[in-house]
mmCIF file of C-alpha atoms in Angstrom:
data_model
loop_
_atom_site.group_PDB
_atom_site.id
_atom_site.type_symbol
_atom_site.label_atom_id
_atom_site.label_comp_id
_atom_site.label_asym_id
_atom_site.label_seq_id
_atom_site.Cartn_x
_atom_site.Cartn_y
_atom_site.Cartn_z
ATOM 1 C CA UNK A 1 -39.797 -131.362 -20.365
ATOM 2 C CA UNK A 2 -39.926 -131.306 -16.628
ATOM 3 C CA UNK A 3 -37.520 -133.873 -15.349
ATOM 4 C CA UNK A 4 -35.654 -132.820 -18.773
ATOM 5 C CA UNK A 5 -35.397 -129.195 -17.532
ATOM 6 C CA UNK A 6 -34.886 -130.662 -13.627
ATOM 7 C CA UNK A 7 -32.162 -132.877 -14.602
ATOM 8 C CA UNK A 8 -30.008 -130.360 -16.740
ATOM 9 C CA UNK A 9 -30.450 -127.950 -13.391
ATOM 10 C CA UNK A 10 -28.653 -130.520 -11.391
ATOM 11 C CA UNK A 11 -25.992 -131.505 -13.777
ATOM 12 C CA UNK A 12 -24.987 -127.325 -14.374
ATOM 13 C CA UNK A 13 -25.322 -126.979 -10.376
ATOM 14 C CA UNK A 14 -22.957 -129.911 -9.775
ATOM 15 C CA UNK A 15 -20.355 -129.529 -12.553
ATOM 16 C CA UNK A 16 -20.585 -125.432 -11.055
ATOM 17 C CA UNK A 17 -19.676 -127.065 -7.881
ATOM 18 C CA UNK A 18 -16.743 -129.990 -9.236
ATOM 19 C CA UNK A 19 -15.502 -126.972 -10.879
ATOM 20 C CA UNK A 20 -15.359 -124.992 -8.321
ATOM 21 C CA UNK A 21 -13.945 -126.878 -5.861
ATOM 22 C CA UNK A 22 -10.963 -128.428 -8.884
ATOM 23 C CA UNK A 23 -10.135 -124.530 -8.971
ATOM 24 C CA UNK A 24 -9.663 -123.913 -4.840
ATOM 25 C CA UNK A 25 -7.977 -126.784 -4.793
ATOM 26 C CA UNK A 26 -5.559 -125.662 -7.670
ATOM 27 C CA UNK A 27 -5.632 -122.145 -6.129
ATOM 28 C CA UNK A 28 -4.463 -123.588 -2.431
ATOM 29 C CA UNK A 29 -1.741 -125.730 -4.228
ATOM 30 C CA UNK A 30 -0.378 -122.669 -5.726
ATOM 31 C CA UNK A 31 -0.538 -121.055 -2.604
ATOM 32 C CA UNK A 32 1.351 -123.749 -0.363
ATOM 33 C CA UNK A 33 3.579 -123.932 -3.389
ATOM 34 C CA UNK A 34 4.771 -120.113 -2.681
ATOM 35 C CA UNK A 35 5.164 -120.742 0.489
ATOM 36 C CA UNK A 36 8.238 -123.348 -0.301
ATOM 37 C CA UNK A 37 9.737 -121.056 -2.177
ATOM 38 C CA UNK A 38 9.064 -118.637 0.639
ATOM 39 C CA UNK A 39 10.580 -120.571 3.176
ATOM 40 C CA UNK A 40 13.890 -120.872 1.383
ATOM 41 C CA UNK A 41 14.320 -117.302 0.237
ATOM 42 C CA UNK A 42 14.085 -116.207 3.986
ATOM 43 C CA UNK A 43 16.690 -118.609 4.642
ATOM 44 C CA UNK A 44 18.713 -116.941 2.111
ATOM 45 C CA UNK A 45 18.171 -113.387 3.419
ATOM 46 C CA UNK A 46 19.309 -114.808 6.493
ATOM 47 C CA UNK A 47 22.689 -115.794 5.224
ATOM 48 C CA UNK A 48 23.318 -112.761 3.069
ATOM 49 C CA UNK A 49 24.146 -110.626 5.788
ATOM 50 C CA UNK A 50 26.743 -113.297 6.760
ATOM 51 C CA UNK A 51 28.161 -113.534 3.157
ATOM 52 C CA UNK A 52 28.914 -109.437 3.182
ATOM 53 C CA UNK A 53 30.189 -109.132 6.730
ATOM 54 C CA UNK A 54 32.365 -112.536 5.454
ATOM 55 C CA UNK A 55 33.219 -110.538 1.991
ATOM 56 C CA UNK A 56 33.638 -107.308 3.769
ATOM 57 C CA UNK A 57 37.270 -107.642 4.975
ATOM 58 C CA UNK A 58 38.565 -108.702 1.565
ATOM 59 C CA UNK A 59 36.984 -106.444 -0.582
ATOM 60 C CA UNK A 60 36.661 -103.409 0.782
ATOM 61 C CA UNK A 61 36.446 -101.709 -2.759
ATOM 62 C CA UNK A 62 33.551 -103.551 -3.556
ATOM 63 C CA UNK A 63 31.492 -101.252 -0.844
ATOM 64 C CA UNK A 64 28.502 -100.592 -3.588
ATOM 65 C CA UNK A 65 27.757 -103.801 -4.940
ATOM 66 C CA UNK A 66 27.463 -105.200 -0.840
ATOM 67 C CA UNK A 67 25.282 -101.962 -0.432
ATOM 68 C CA UNK A 68 22.917 -103.360 -3.082
ATOM 69 C CA UNK A 69 22.923 -106.219 -1.692
ATOM 70 C CA UNK A 70 21.913 -105.254 1.178
ATOM 71 C CA UNK A 71 18.846 -102.749 -0.822
ATOM 72 C CA UNK A 72 17.809 -105.671 -3.008
ATOM 73 C CA UNK A 73 17.584 -108.142 -0.137
ATOM 74 C CA UNK A 74 15.408 -105.693 2.305
ATOM 75 C CA UNK A 75 13.227 -104.990 -0.904
ATOM 76 C CA UNK A 76 12.722 -108.536 -1.300
ATOM 77 C CA UNK A 77 12.331 -109.112 2.024
ATOM 78 C CA UNK A 78 9.124 -106.406 2.310
ATOM 79 C CA UNK A 79 7.483 -107.371 -1.218
ATOM 80 C CA UNK A 80 4.978 -110.279 -1.391
ATOM 81 C CA UNK A 81 3.914 -112.599 -4.276
ATOM 82 C CA UNK A 82 3.661 -111.668 -7.165
ATOM 83 C CA UNK A 83 5.436 -110.258 -10.539
ATOM 84 C CA UNK A 84 7.175 -107.751 -7.887
ATOM 85 C CA UNK A 85 8.391 -110.460 -5.594
ATOM 86 C CA UNK A 86 9.563 -112.359 -8.237
ATOM 87 C CA UNK A 87 11.387 -109.257 -10.521
ATOM 88 C CA UNK A 88 13.321 -108.333 -6.846
ATOM 89 C CA UNK A 89 14.410 -112.211 -6.584
ATOM 90 C CA UNK A 90 15.932 -111.989 -9.805
ATOM 91 C CA UNK A 91 18.228 -109.278 -9.229
ATOM 92 C CA UNK A 92 19.064 -110.177 -6.148
ATOM 93 C CA UNK A 93 20.202 -113.597 -7.484
ATOM 94 C CA UNK A 94 22.249 -111.450 -10.262
ATOM 95 C CA UNK A 95 23.656 -109.506 -7.471
ATOM 96 C CA UNK A 96 24.848 -112.696 -4.776
ATOM 97 C CA UNK A 97 26.279 -114.400 -8.424
ATOM 98 C CA UNK A 98 28.145 -111.072 -8.953
ATOM 99 C CA UNK A 99 29.872 -111.258 -5.427
ATOM 100 C CA UNK A 100 30.846 -115.024 -5.537
ATOM 101 C CA UNK A 101 32.795 -113.360 -8.629
ATOM 102 C CA UNK A 102 34.343 -111.055 -6.770
ATOM 103 C CA UNK A 103 35.458 -113.481 -4.343
ATOM 104 C CA UNK A 104 36.777 -115.881 -6.562
ATOM 105 C CA UNK A 105 39.864 -112.482 -7.146
ATOM 106 C CA UNK A 106 40.435 -113.015 -3.102
ATOM 107 C CA UNK A 107 42.567 -116.493 -2.259
ATOM 108 C CA UNK A 108 42.631 -115.333 0.837
ATOM 109 C CA UNK A 109 38.798 -115.473 1.063
ATOM 110 C CA UNK A 110 38.436 -118.631 -0.835
ATOM 111 C CA UNK A 111 39.925 -120.365 1.280
ATOM 112 C CA UNK A 112 38.564 -118.801 4.350
ATOM 113 C CA UNK A 113 37.070 -121.356 6.324
ATOM 114 C CA UNK A 114 33.620 -119.792 7.066
ATOM 115 C CA UNK A 115 33.157 -118.085 3.757
ATOM 116 C CA UNK A 116 33.792 -121.665 2.380
ATOM 117 C CA UNK A 117 30.809 -122.633 4.895
ATOM 118 C CA UNK A 118 28.622 -120.187 4.418
ATOM 119 C CA UNK A 119 28.952 -120.750 -0.020
ATOM 120 C CA UNK A 120 27.959 -124.385 0.580
ATOM 121 C CA UNK A 121 24.648 -123.125 2.712
ATOM 122 C CA UNK A 122 24.353 -120.701 -0.368
ATOM 123 C CA UNK A 123 24.446 -123.620 -2.816
ATOM 124 C CA UNK A 124 22.062 -125.667 -1.301
ATOM 125 C CA UNK A 125 19.259 -122.899 -0.894
ATOM 126 C CA UNK A 126 19.834 -122.009 -4.258
ATOM 127 C CA UNK A 127 19.155 -125.876 -5.494
ATOM 128 C CA UNK A 128 16.624 -126.202 -3.117
ATOM 129 C CA UNK A 129 15.125 -121.740 -4.205
ATOM 130 C CA UNK A 130 15.393 -123.904 -8.000
ATOM 131 C CA UNK A 131 13.165 -127.454 -7.386
ATOM 132 C CA UNK A 132 10.726 -125.423 -5.096
ATOM 133 C CA UNK A 133 10.487 -122.763 -7.998
ATOM 134 C CA UNK A 134 10.018 -126.195 -10.538
ATOM 135 C CA UNK A 135 7.340 -126.719 -8.337
ATOM 136 C CA UNK A 136 5.605 -124.080 -7.535
ATOM 137 C CA UNK A 137 5.533 -122.923 -11.615
ATOM 138 C CA UNK A 138 3.915 -127.014 -11.670
ATOM 139 C CA UNK A 139 1.504 -126.094 -9.664
ATOM 140 C CA UNK A 140 0.583 -122.321 -11.545
ATOM 141 C CA UNK A 141 0.599 -124.420 -14.804
ATOM 142 C CA UNK A 142 -2.114 -126.865 -13.642
ATOM 143 C CA UNK A 143 -4.000 -123.989 -11.726
ATOM 144 C CA UNK A 144 -3.933 -121.620 -15.526
ATOM 145 C CA UNK A 145 -5.586 -124.820 -17.385
ATOM 146 C CA UNK A 146 -8.103 -125.219 -14.922
ATOM 147 C CA UNK A 147 -8.700 -121.577 -15.418
ATOM 148 C CA UNK A 148 -7.972 -121.476 -19.001
ATOM 149 C CA UNK A 149 -10.219 -124.697 -20.140
ATOM 150 C CA UNK A 150 -13.458 -124.321 -20.997
ATOM 151 C CA UNK A 151 -16.208 -125.205 -18.754
ATOM 152 C CA UNK A 152 -14.418 -124.301 -15.791
ATOM 153 C CA UNK A 153 -13.278 -120.820 -17.386
ATOM 154 C CA UNK A 154 -16.701 -120.143 -17.053
ATOM 155 C CA UNK A 155 -17.154 -120.936 -13.268
ATOM 156 C CA UNK A 156 -13.622 -118.889 -13.047
ATOM 157 C CA UNK A 157 -14.782 -116.376 -14.779
ATOM 158 C CA UNK A 158 -17.977 -115.628 -12.076
ATOM 159 C CA UNK A 159 -15.989 -116.699 -8.784
ATOM 160 C CA UNK A 160 -12.876 -114.386 -9.945
ATOM 161 C CA UNK A 161 -10.496 -117.155 -10.030
ATOM 162 C CA UNK A 162 -7.553 -115.904 -11.717
ATOM 163 C CA UNK A 163 -4.405 -117.571 -13.848
ATOM 164 C CA UNK A 164 -1.124 -117.608 -11.574
ATOM 165 C CA UNK A 165 2.070 -116.103 -12.389
ATOM 166 C CA UNK A 166 5.299 -118.170 -13.022
ATOM 167 C CA UNK A 167 8.616 -117.993 -11.101
ATOM 168 C CA UNK A 168 10.374 -117.506 -14.195
ATOM 169 C CA UNK A 169 14.502 -116.004 -14.235
ATOM 170 C CA UNK A 170 13.868 -113.047 -16.799
ATOM 171 C CA UNK A 171 17.641 -112.258 -17.156
ATOM 172 C CA UNK A 172 19.416 -114.007 -20.438
ATOM 173 C CA UNK A 173 22.643 -114.207 -18.417
ATOM 174 C CA UNK A 174 21.173 -115.518 -15.040
ATOM 175 C CA UNK A 175 19.630 -118.306 -17.424
ATOM 176 C CA UNK A 176 23.428 -119.600 -18.067
ATOM 177 C CA UNK A 177 24.626 -121.435 -14.868
ATOM 178 C CA UNK A 178 27.293 -119.458 -12.909
ATOM 179 C CA UNK A 179 30.149 -121.103 -11.278
ATOM 180 C CA UNK A 180 31.223 -120.511 -8.100
ATOM 181 C CA UNK A 181 33.368 -123.561 -6.978
ATOM 182 C CA UNK A 182 36.588 -122.791 -5.207
#
């Protein structure tokens, strides 16, 4: 009886340690994946002012969009990880797509070498952001499975581990591909 009790207690302790370490691993992978997204988002933030300045000279009557884009960029920079950050990034992406569509109406702008270079950089960054989002969402999925599955969910509750937030596109229009070729 004593050996059985000791064995069960040891199994409970080692099981808890195992699940705790697995949860820490998943949480850290999520953080690392988010930092990957953050790197590309910062590069995009740096590119946006250059893009705005290039388009400004050609599309002077689109000043409202330029102001909104600058405001959204600032909001996105200032928010941290979480649903608010995801929402801000989705709004920023929508406005960037609108800016690219407006540029379609200006043949001189489309032919501008600086604009073409910025557009290529933006397309590359958007691809990298998409890949980073996929990786991040994969780590969130793995974390959430671990947090929600029995018996690790018991350890997760005790130590305060929570589900991660997926980086999802919440706008139906944004889900469809935006053509930005010139």
